[in-house]
């Protein structure tokens, strides 16, 4: 019988001037953004890896190699949508996610509701099923954005 599954994922990107900072599909006003092959949405990347890991389906890099030019500047929601397709194919759904974003600047608190709603929409969840915490690195990683995320998956036939 199928049971509850949990998955963990992480992502980190270096911040450089002149790039847009997008987290959970929401653009955050910022002087710097992630240096990345794709749009560098570290929150969606960590969540996608958490979802894939919950069913031992590998990770983003295995599904979408960054050596493939097709994946350059690809919207991160494509990665998440493919992960969700594979989850459904195996008879599961994402029931809840929780993530911590570690970023020194800018403050993300004022954007929490918007990010929560955006992630919920992408994962077909209610915003209260999307937990988001924000932390500074206390200066340990002032030039990076880091995200750690967990996902809880339930079988489709379980309420
Ligand atoms: O890292 P620190 O404990 O100093 O963060 C204090 C609070 O600031 C956090 O609990 C969070 O609510 C907020 N914060 C934020 N945006 C960040 C980092 C922290 O809103 N980029
Ligand atoms: Mg990434």
Tab-separated table of N, CA and C and ligand atoms in Angstrom:
chain	number	residue	atom	x	y	z
A	1	UNK	N	0.833	-1.205	0.000
A	1	UNK	CA	0.000	0.000	0.000
A	1	UNK	C	0.869	1.257	0.000
A	2	UNK	N	0.391	2.257	-0.745
A	2	UNK	CA	1.134	3.523	-0.816
A	2	UNK	C	0.962	4.322	0.454
A	3	UNK	N	2.008	5.012	0.864
A	3	UNK	CA	1.916	5.824	2.069
A	3	UNK	C	2.362	7.259	1.833
A	4	UNK	N	2.449	7.999	2.939
A	4	UNK	CA	2.911	9.390	2.898
A	4	UNK	C	4.378	9.417	2.483
A	5	UNK	N	4.754	10.410	1.693
A	5	UNK	CA	6.168	10.547	1.295
A	5	UNK	C	6.628	11.963	1.626
A	6	UNK	N	7.884	12.091	2.044
A	6	UNK	CA	8.451	13.430	2.241
A	6	UNK	C	9.674	13.589	1.365
A	7	UNK	N	9.939	14.824	0.974
A	7	UNK	CA	11.117	15.104	0.164
A	7	UNK	C	11.769	16.396	0.612
A	8	UNK	N	13.087	16.469	0.430
A	8	UNK	CA	13.860	17.652	0.809
A	8	UNK	C	14.615	18.169	-0.419
A	9	UNK	N	14.687	19.491	-0.560
A	9	UNK	CA	15.445	20.072	-1.674
A	9	UNK	C	16.120	21.372	-1.275
A	10	UNK	N	17.204	21.678	-1.967
A	10	UNK	CA	17.931	22.929	-1.701
A	10	UNK	C	18.283	23.599	-3.014
A	11	UNK	N	18.554	24.896	-2.949
A	11	UNK	CA	19.147	25.578	-4.093
A	11	UNK	C	19.882	26.813	-3.603
A	12	UNK	N	20.883	27.221	-4.368
A	12	UNK	CA	21.628	28.445	-4.047
A	12	UNK	C	22.068	29.084	-5.352
A	13	UNK	N	22.039	30.400	-5.372
A	13	UNK	CA	22.565	31.136	-6.529
A	13	UNK	C	23.335	32.350	-6.050
A	14	UNK	N	24.378	32.677	-6.803
A	14	UNK	CA	25.137	33.890	-6.535
A	14	UNK	C	24.355	35.081	-7.083
A	15	UNK	N	24.366	36.186	-6.331
A	15	UNK	CA	23.638	37.387	-6.751
A	15	UNK	C	24.581	38.353	-7.461
A	16	UNK	N	24.149	38.819	-8.633
A	16	UNK	CA	24.958	39.793	-9.378
A	16	UNK	C	24.065	40.954	-9.832
A	17	UNK	N	24.673	42.138	-10.022
A	17	UNK	CA	23.868	43.287	-10.462
A	17	UNK	C	23.263	43.035	-11.846
A	18	UNK	N	22.122	43.646	-12.085
A	18	UNK	CA	21.538	43.617	-13.427
A	18	UNK	C	20.726	42.384	-13.755
A	19	UNK	N	20.444	41.549	-12.742
A	19	UNK	CA	19.558	40.401	-12.976
A	19	UNK	C	18.296	40.577	-12.142
A	20	UNK	N	17.167	40.065	-12.651
A	20	UNK	CA	15.903	40.153	-11.919
A	20	UNK	C	15.892	39.110	-10.804
A	21	UNK	N	15.376	39.508	-9.643
A	21	UNK	CA	15.246	38.549	-8.530
A	21	UNK	C	13.819	38.009	-8.533
A	22	UNK	N	13.690	36.725	-8.878
A	22	UNK	CA	12.367	36.091	-8.924
A	22	UNK	C	12.346	34.944	-7.919
A	23	UNK	N	11.371	34.957	-7.033
A	23	UNK	CA	11.232	33.905	-6.016
A	23	UNK	C	9.802	33.391	-5.995
A	24	UNK	N	9.640	32.118	-6.251
A	24	UNK	CA	8.299	31.531	-6.285
A	24	UNK	C	7.447	32.110	-7.400
A	25	UNK	N	8.096	32.571	-8.466
A	25	UNK	CA	7.369	33.150	-9.600
A	25	UNK	C	7.037	34.617	-9.429
A	26	UNK	N	7.483	35.224	-8.325
A	26	UNK	CA	7.182	36.638	-8.047
A	26	UNK	C	8.456	37.466	-8.180
A	27	UNK	N	8.377	38.561	-8.942
A	27	UNK	CA	9.547	39.435	-9.066
A	27	UNK	C	9.622	40.362	-7.855
A	28	UNK	N	10.804	40.369	-7.217
A	28	UNK	CA	11.027	41.172	-6.015
A	28	UNK	C	11.946	42.336	-6.395
A	29	UNK	N	11.542	43.581	-6.102
A	29	UNK	CA	12.432	44.707	-6.405
A	29	UNK	C	13.781	44.522	-5.700
A	30	UNK	N	14.864	44.537	-6.484
A	30	UNK	CA	16.195	44.270	-5.931
A	30	UNK	C	17.256	44.787	-6.896
A	31	UNK	N	18.377	45.253	-6.336
A	31	UNK	CA	19.473	45.725	-7.191
A	31	UNK	C	20.210	44.558	-7.827
A	32	UNK	N	20.064	43.386	-7.248
A	32	UNK	CA	20.797	42.218	-7.758
A	32	UNK	C	19.866	41.026	-7.939
A	33	UNK	N	20.292	40.115	-8.778
A	33	UNK	CA	19.519	38.896	-8.994
A	33	UNK	C	20.479	37.738	-9.217
A	34	UNK	N	19.933	36.517	-9.324
A	34	UNK	CA	20.778	35.322	-9.411
A	34	UNK	C	21.481	35.159	-10.750
A	35	UNK	N	22.744	34.803	-10.669
A	35	UNK	CA	23.487	34.344	-11.843
A	35	UNK	C	23.041	32.907	-12.070
A	36	UNK	N	22.425	32.635	-13.224
A	36	UNK	CA	21.868	31.292	-13.439
A	36	UNK	C	21.670	31.026	-14.917
A	37	UNK	N	21.613	29.746	-15.226
A	37	UNK	CA	21.383	29.278	-16.583
A	37	UNK	C	19.913	29.511	-16.960
A	38	UNK	N	19.025	29.303	-15.986
A	38	UNK	CA	17.589	29.528	-16.199
A	38	UNK	C	17.248	30.894	-15.593
A	39	UNK	N	15.987	31.097	-15.201
A	39	UNK	CA	15.636	32.372	-14.558
A	39	UNK	C	16.126	32.428	-13.111
A	40	UNK	N	16.680	31.317	-12.607
A	40	UNK	CA	17.318	31.331	-11.285
A	40	UNK	C	16.361	31.460	-10.118
A	41	UNK	N	15.123	30.990	-10.290
A	41	UNK	CA	14.152	31.066	-9.200
A	41	UNK	C	14.491	29.984	-8.159
A	42	UNK	N	15.313	30.355	-7.183
A	42	UNK	CA	15.848	29.377	-6.225
A	42	UNK	C	14.743	28.706	-5.413
A	43	UNK	N	13.651	29.434	-5.153
A	43	UNK	CA	12.549	28.838	-4.382
A	43	UNK	C	11.863	27.738	-5.200
A	44	UNK	N	11.578	28.019	-6.467
A	44	UNK	CA	10.947	26.971	-7.293
A	44	UNK	C	11.905	25.814	-7.531
A	45	UNK	N	13.201	26.094	-7.645
A	45	UNK	CA	14.172	25.012	-7.853
A	45	UNK	C	14.227	24.096	-6.625
A	46	UNK	N	14.290	24.685	-5.436
A	46	UNK	CA	14.365	23.874	-4.208
A	46	UNK	C	13.070	23.082	-4.019
A	47	UNK	N	11.930	23.719	-4.310
A	47	UNK	CA	10.644	23.020	-4.175
A	47	UNK	C	10.538	21.880	-5.185
A	48	UNK	N	11.019	22.121	-6.403
A	48	UNK	CA	10.969	21.071	-7.431
A	48	UNK	C	11.820	19.881	-7.006
A	49	UNK	N	13.009	20.152	-6.480
A	49	UNK	CA	13.863	19.052	-6.015
A	49	UNK	C	13.231	18.318	-4.830
A	50	UNK	N	12.552	19.050	-3.954
A	50	UNK	CA	11.884	18.408	-2.810
A	50	UNK	C	10.776	17.473	-3.307
A	51	UNK	N	10.003	17.947	-4.275
A	51	UNK	CA	8.898	17.145	-4.827
A	51	UNK	C	9.435	15.891	-5.518
A	52	UNK	N	10.490	16.069	-6.324
A	52	UNK	CA	11.081	14.921	-7.024
A	52	UNK	C	11.673	13.928	-6.030
A	53	UNK	N	12.366	14.462	-5.016
A	53	UNK	CA	13.035	13.616	-4.038
A	53	UNK	C	12.047	12.785	-3.224
A	54	UNK	N	10.853	13.336	-3.012
A	54	UNK	CA	9.840	12.623	-2.222
A	54	UNK	C	9.499	11.265	-2.836
A	55	UNK	N	9.616	11.165	-4.169
A	55	UNK	CA	9.329	9.882	-4.818
A	55	UNK	C	10.595	9.293	-5.438
A	56	UNK	N	11.747	9.786	-4.970
A	56	UNK	CA	13.045	9.301	-5.460
A	56	UNK	C	13.124	9.361	-6.989
A	57	UNK	N	12.692	10.520	-7.537
A	57	UNK	CA	12.665	10.688	-8.996
A	57	UNK	C	13.869	11.472	-9.512
A	58	UNK	N	14.912	11.599	-8.694
A	58	UNK	CA	16.096	12.341	-9.133
A	58	UNK	C	15.979	13.807	-8.787
A	59	UNK	N	16.549	14.681	-9.648
A	59	UNK	CA	16.493	16.117	-9.383
A	59	UNK	C	16.408	16.914	-10.688
A	60	UNK	N	16.293	18.236	-10.562
A	60	UNK	CA	16.118	19.099	-11.746
A	60	UNK	C	17.206	18.854	-12.779
A	61	UNK	N	18.464	18.780	-12.304
A	61	UNK	CA	19.586	18.631	-13.218
A	61	UNK	C	19.526	17.335	-14.022
A	62	UNK	N	18.971	16.296	-13.409
A	62	UNK	CA	18.846	15.015	-14.100
A	62	UNK	C	17.748	15.083	-15.171
A	63	UNK	N	16.681	15.834	-14.845
A	63	UNK	CA	15.562	15.956	-15.789
A	63	UNK	C	15.855	16.959	-16.903
A	64	UNK	N	16.495	18.061	-16.532
A	64	UNK	CA	16.760	19.156	-17.476
A	64	UNK	C	18.238	19.537	-17.411
A	65	UNK	N	19.129	18.787	-18.062
A	65	UNK	CA	20.565	19.066	-17.954
A	65	UNK	C	20.907	20.499	-18.399
A	66	UNK	N	21.769	21.181	-17.619
A	66	UNK	CA	22.097	22.560	-17.991
A	66	UNK	C	23.114	22.616	-19.146
A	67	UNK	N	23.513	21.430	-19.634
A	67	UNK	CA	24.375	21.363	-20.817
A	67	UNK	C	23.522	21.416	-22.097
A	68	UNK	N	22.190	21.266	-21.935
A	68	UNK	CA	21.287	21.289	-23.083
A	68	UNK	C	20.835	22.729	-23.338
A	69	UNK	N	21.169	23.306	-24.517
A	69	UNK	CA	20.808	24.701	-24.798
A	69	UNK	C	19.301	24.957	-24.707
A	70	UNK	N	18.498	23.909	-24.901
A	70	UNK	CA	17.031	24.038	-24.782
A	70	UNK	C	16.612	24.547	-23.404
A	71	UNK	N	17.458	24.263	-22.386
A	71	UNK	CA	17.097	24.615	-21.019
A	71	UNK	C	17.578	26.006	-20.602
A	72	UNK	N	18.291	26.694	-21.496
A	72	UNK	CA	18.797	28.031	-21.159
A	72	UNK	C	17.626	29.000	-21.015
A	73	UNK	N	17.657	29.763	-19.930
A	73	UNK	CA	16.626	30.778	-19.649
A	73	UNK	C	15.204	30.215	-19.671
A	74	UNK	N	15.094	28.952	-19.384
A	74	UNK	CA	13.792	28.305	-19.334
A	74	UNK	C	13.065	28.711	-18.050
A	75	UNK	N	11.779	29.052	-18.120
A	75	UNK	CA	11.085	29.440	-16.889
A	75	UNK	C	11.058	28.279	-15.900
A	76	UNK	N	11.330	28.580	-14.639
A	76	UNK	CA	11.422	27.525	-13.622
A	76	UNK	C	10.108	26.788	-13.445
A	77	UNK	N	9.000	27.441	-13.801
A	77	UNK	CA	7.715	26.746	-13.631
A	77	UNK	C	7.626	25.520	-14.542
A	78	UNK	N	8.377	25.525	-15.658
A	78	UNK	CA	8.427	24.338	-16.530
A	78	UNK	C	8.961	23.133	-15.761
A	79	UNK	N	10.018	23.367	-14.949
A	79	UNK	CA	10.633	22.276	-14.174
A	79	UNK	C	9.625	21.727	-13.167
A	80	UNK	N	8.961	22.663	-12.485
A	80	UNK	CA	7.997	22.259	-11.457
A	80	UNK	C	6.816	21.517	-12.092
A	81	UNK	N	6.332	22.029	-13.225
A	81	UNK	CA	5.194	21.376	-13.884
A	81	UNK	C	5.536	19.949	-14.312
A	82	UNK	N	6.749	19.743	-14.797
A	82	UNK	CA	7.175	18.394	-15.197
A	82	UNK	C	7.266	17.483	-13.961
A	83	UNK	N	7.773	18.029	-12.865
A	83	UNK	CA	7.855	17.244	-11.618
A	83	UNK	C	6.443	16.843	-11.167
A	84	UNK	N	5.510	17.790	-11.229
A	84	UNK	CA	4.130	17.503	-10.802
A	84	UNK	C	3.480	16.460	-11.709
A	85	UNK	N	3.797	16.530	-13.005
A	85	UNK	CA	3.254	15.550	-13.954
A	85	UNK	C	3.728	14.142	-13.558
A	86	UNK	N	5.018	14.047	-13.215
A	86	UNK	CA	5.577	12.728	-12.839
A	86	UNK	C	4.995	12.220	-11.529
A	87	UNK	N	4.730	13.161	-10.616
A	87	UNK	CA	4.141	12.798	-9.321
A	87	UNK	C	2.739	12.219	-9.534
A	88	UNK	N	1.940	12.907	-10.356
A	88	UNK	CA	0.565	12.435	-10.640
A	88	UNK	C	0.584	11.083	-11.335
A	89	UNK	N	1.531	10.957	-12.266
A	89	UNK	CA	1.672	9.698	-13.024
A	89	UNK	C	1.893	8.509	-12.078
A	90	UNK	N	2.542	8.777	-10.958
A	90	UNK	CA	2.803	7.718	-9.980
A	90	UNK	C	1.719	7.620	-8.908
A	91	UNK	N	0.621	8.353	-9.100
A	91	UNK	CA	-0.519	8.240	-8.200
A	91	UNK	C	-0.408	9.071	-6.927
A	92	UNK	N	0.371	10.150	-6.985
A	92	UNK	CA	0.545	11.009	-5.812
A	92	UNK	C	0.157	12.445	-6.105
A	93	UNK	N	-0.027	13.232	-5.021
A	93	UNK	CA	-0.221	14.680	-5.129
A	93	UNK	C	0.579	15.367	-4.025
A	94	UNK	N	0.949	16.616	-4.276
A	94	UNK	CA	1.628	17.408	-3.249
A	94	UNK	C	0.561	17.936	-2.304
A	95	UNK	N	0.716	17.673	-1.005
A	95	UNK	CA	-0.287	18.087	-0.022
A	95	UNK	C	0.147	19.329	0.756
A	96	UNK	N	1.455	19.535	0.865
A	96	UNK	CA	1.964	20.650	1.680
A	96	UNK	C	3.433	20.875	1.360
A	97	UNK	N	3.859	22.127	1.389
A	97	UNK	CA	5.292	22.426	1.275
A	97	UNK	C	5.680	23.444	2.332
A	98	UNK	N	6.968	23.453	2.668
A	98	UNK	CA	7.502	24.418	3.623
A	98	UNK	C	8.918	24.758	3.187
A	99	UNK	N	9.255	26.043	3.182
A	99	UNK	CA	10.582	26.443	2.702
A	99	UNK	C	11.154	27.577	3.531
A	100	UNK	N	12.482	27.618	3.612
A	100	UNK	CA	13.193	28.732	4.239
A	100	UNK	C	14.074	29.380	3.172
A	101	UNK	N	13.927	30.700	3.026
A	101	UNK	CA	14.762	31.457	2.086
A	101	UNK	C	15.784	32.242	2.902
A	102	UNK	N	17.063	32.044	2.592
A	102	UNK	CA	18.130	32.747	3.299
A	102	UNK	C	18.707	33.803	2.362
A	103	UNK	N	18.476	35.065	2.734
A	103	UNK	CA	18.852	36.198	1.878
A	103	UNK	C	19.071	37.408	2.779
A	104	UNK	N	20.222	38.072	2.623
A	104	UNK	CA	20.493	39.223	3.487
A	104	UNK	C	19.653	40.445	3.108
A	105	UNK	N	19.543	40.724	1.815
A	105	UNK	CA	18.770	41.858	1.311
A	105	UNK	C	18.188	41.492	-0.048
A	106	UNK	N	17.070	42.019	-0.423
A	106	UNK	CA	16.153	42.854	0.357
A	106	UNK	C	15.303	42.024	1.324
A	107	UNK	N	14.553	42.745	2.153
A	107	UNK	CA	13.590	42.103	3.051
A	107	UNK	C	12.484	41.441	2.224
A	108	UNK	N	12.151	40.215	2.577
A	108	UNK	CA	11.125	39.495	1.825
A	108	UNK	C	9.775	39.494	2.538
A	109	UNK	N	9.782	39.806	3.822
A	109	UNK	CA	8.543	39.790	4.616
A	109	UNK	C	7.376	40.491	3.918
A	110	UNK	N	7.608	41.704	3.394
A	110	UNK	CA	6.498	42.426	2.754
A	110	UNK	C	5.926	41.696	1.531
A	111	UNK	N	6.658	40.727	0.997
A	111	UNK	CA	6.210	40.024	-0.217
A	111	UNK	C	5.684	38.619	0.085
A	112	UNK	N	5.639	38.264	1.393
A	112	UNK	CA	5.313	36.880	1.769
A	112	UNK	C	3.980	36.405	1.160
A	113	UNK	N	2.922	37.219	1.319
A	113	UNK	CA	1.596	36.781	0.867
A	113	UNK	C	1.590	36.535	-0.644
A	114	UNK	N	2.245	37.439	-1.383
A	114	UNK	CA	2.269	37.288	-2.841
A	114	UNK	C	3.029	36.036	-3.261
A	115	UNK	N	4.159	35.763	-2.592
A	115	UNK	CA	4.954	34.574	-2.943
A	115	UNK	C	4.171	33.310	-2.590
A	116	UNK	N	3.552	33.346	-1.404
A	116	UNK	CA	2.740	32.195	-0.952
A	116	UNK	C	1.621	31.890	-1.949
A	117	UNK	N	0.928	32.941	-2.400
A	117	UNK	CA	-0.174	32.755	-3.357
A	117	UNK	C	0.330	32.223	-4.685
A	118	UNK	N	1.465	32.728	-5.123
A	118	UNK	CA	2.028	32.304	-6.411
A	118	UNK	C	2.448	30.833	-6.351
A	119	UNK	N	3.157	30.457	-5.280
A	119	UNK	CA	3.595	29.056	-5.133
A	119	UNK	C	2.371	28.144	-5.014
A	120	UNK	N	1.372	28.589	-4.256
A	120	UNK	CA	0.150	27.790	-4.083
A	120	UNK	C	-0.515	27.549	-5.436
A	121	UNK	N	-0.602	28.593	-6.249
A	121	UNK	CA	-1.227	28.468	-7.573
A	121	UNK	C	-0.473	27.425	-8.401
A	122	UNK	N	0.865	27.525	-8.403
A	122	UNK	CA	1.678	26.613	-9.219
A	122	UNK	C	1.547	25.166	-8.754
A	123	UNK	N	1.384	24.976	-7.442
A	123	UNK	CA	1.324	23.616	-6.885
A	123	UNK	C	-0.110	23.123	-6.696
A	124	UNK	N	-1.086	23.956	-7.092
A	124	UNK	CA	-2.505	23.643	-6.910
A	124	UNK	C	-2.823	23.359	-5.443
A	125	UNK	N	-2.330	24.269	-4.586
A	125	UNK	CA	-2.569	24.181	-3.140
A	125	UNK	C	-3.276	25.448	-2.682
A	126	UNK	N	-3.712	25.467	-1.406
A	126	UNK	CA	-4.178	26.703	-0.795
A	126	UNK	C	-2.961	27.397	-0.186
A	127	UNK	N	-2.972	28.737	-0.113
A	127	UNK	CA	-1.812	29.440	0.450
A	127	UNK	C	-1.426	28.950	1.848
A	128	UNK	N	-2.411	28.487	2.644
A	128	UNK	CA	-2.065	28.026	4.002
A	128	UNK	C	-1.343	26.675	3.997
A	129	UNK	N	-1.220	26.080	2.815
A	129	UNK	CA	-0.436	24.839	2.705
A	129	UNK	C	0.977	25.116	2.211
A	130	UNK	N	1.307	26.415	2.125
A	130	UNK	CA	2.640	26.840	1.668
A	130	UNK	C	3.288	27.651	2.787
A	131	UNK	N	4.163	27.014	3.563
A	131	UNK	CA	4.843	27.693	4.659
A	131	UNK	C	6.129	28.338	4.150
A	132	UNK	N	6.336	29.616	4.507
A	132	UNK	CA	7.539	30.316	4.042
A	132	UNK	C	8.212	31.042	5.194
A	133	UNK	N	9.483	30.745	5.426
A	133	UNK	CA	10.270	31.486	6.411
A	133	UNK	C	11.394	32.223	5.711
A	134	UNK	N	11.738	33.394	6.228
A	134	UNK	CA	12.832	34.181	5.656
A	134	UNK	C	13.881	34.431	6.723
A	135	UNK	N	15.150	34.304	6.358
A	135	UNK	CA	16.250	34.546	7.294
A	135	UNK	C	17.370	35.269	6.577
A	136	UNK	N	18.089	36.099	7.296
A	136	UNK	CA	19.354	36.602	6.746
A	136	UNK	C	20.403	35.516	7.010
A	137	UNK	N	21.548	35.647	6.334
A	137	UNK	CA	22.647	34.717	6.611
A	137	UNK	C	23.537	35.289	7.707
A	138	UNK	N	23.111	36.440	8.280
A	138	UNK	CA	23.937	37.155	9.276
A	138	UNK	C	25.303	37.488	8.675
A	139	UNK	N	25.307	37.808	7.379
A	139	UNK	CA	26.548	38.202	6.718
A	139	UNK	C	27.438	37.054	6.288
A	140	UNK	N	27.010	35.813	6.536
A	140	UNK	CA	27.848	34.665	6.146
A	140	UNK	C	27.843	34.450	4.633
A	141	UNK	N	26.730	34.809	3.992
A	141	UNK	CA	26.613	34.627	2.536
A	141	UNK	C	25.897	35.838	1.943
A	142	UNK	N	26.517	37.017	2.027
A	142	UNK	CA	25.824	38.238	1.602
A	142	UNK	C	25.580	38.314	0.101
A	143	UNK	N	26.274	37.503	-0.678
A	143	UNK	CA	26.142	37.562	-2.142
A	143	UNK	C	25.404	36.361	-2.711
A	144	UNK	N	24.640	35.691	-1.854
A	144	UNK	CA	23.913	34.516	-2.319
A	144	UNK	C	22.469	34.519	-1.835
A	145	UNK	N	21.626	33.853	-2.623
A	145	UNK	CA	20.296	33.496	-2.148
A	145	UNK	C	20.312	31.976	-1.991
A	146	UNK	N	19.802	31.499	-0.854
A	146	UNK	CA	19.768	30.055	-0.596
A	146	UNK	C	18.347	29.680	-0.180
A	147	UNK	N	17.927	28.495	-0.593
A	147	UNK	CA	16.600	28.022	-0.187
A	147	UNK	C	16.689	26.562	0.229
A	148	UNK	N	15.991	26.218	1.312
A	148	UNK	CA	15.847	24.831	1.744
A	148	UNK	C	14.343	24.557	1.831
A	149	UNK	N	13.929	23.419	1.313
A	149	UNK	CA	12.483	23.170	1.206
A	149	UNK	C	12.140	21.717	1.479
A	150	UNK	N	10.954	21.508	2.035
A	150	UNK	CA	10.420	20.146	2.185
A	150	UNK	C	9.040	20.078	1.541
A	151	UNK	N	8.713	18.882	1.071
A	151	UNK	CA	7.401	18.666	0.459
A	151	UNK	C	6.801	17.390	1.039
A	152	UNK	N	5.500	17.442	1.313
A	152	UNK	CA	4.756	16.267	1.784
A	152	UNK	C	3.828	15.820	0.660
A	153	UNK	N	3.945	14.554	0.295
A	153	UNK	CA	3.119	14.000	-0.784
A	153	UNK	C	2.187	12.931	-0.215
A	154	UNK	N	0.958	12.906	-0.734
A	154	UNK	CA	-0.017	11.887	-0.332
A	154	UNK	C	-0.497	11.134	-1.564
A	155	UNK	N	-0.870	9.867	-1.394
A	155	UNK	CA	-1.463	9.139	-2.518
A	155	UNK	C	-2.748	9.838	-2.970
A	156	UNK	N	-3.021	9.811	-4.270
A	156	UNK	CA	-4.200	10.491	-4.827
A	156	UNK	C	-5.499	10.001	-4.204
A	157	UNK	N	-5.547	8.730	-3.774
A	157	UNK	CA	-6.799	8.191	-3.234
A	157	UNK	C	-6.923	8.413	-1.726
A	158	UNK	N	-6.014	9.202	-1.153
A	158	UNK	CA	-6.052	9.471	0.303
A	158	UNK	C	-6.455	10.940	0.530
A	159	UNK	N	-7.453	11.234	1.410
A	159	UNK	CA	-7.919	12.614	1.589
A	159	UNK	C	-6.877	13.528	2.246
B	1	LIG	O1	17.990	36.465	9.965
B	1	LIG	P1	17.268	37.203	11.028
B	1	LIG	O2	16.870	36.319	12.173
B	1	LIG	O3	17.993	38.436	11.464
B	1	LIG	O4	15.920	37.737	10.367
B	1	LIG	C1	14.974	38.409	11.163
B	1	LIG	C2	13.633	38.436	10.460
B	1	LIG	O5	13.686	39.264	9.292
B	1	LIG	C3	13.166	37.100	9.948
B	1	LIG	O6	12.497	36.388	10.936
B	1	LIG	C4	12.259	37.477	8.792
B	1	LIG	O7	10.950	37.698	9.253
B	1	LIG	C5	12.818	38.786	8.292
B	1	LIG	N1	13.565	38.670	7.022
B	1	LIG	C6	12.983	39.112	5.853
B	1	LIG	N2	13.663	39.090	4.671
B	1	LIG	C7	14.916	38.613	4.631
B	1	LIG	C8	15.537	38.129	5.802
B	1	LIG	C9	14.832	38.176	6.993
B	1	LIG	O8	11.831	39.571	5.857
B	1	LIG	N3	15.561	38.640	3.449
B	2	LIG	MG1	18.684	27.173	-9.107
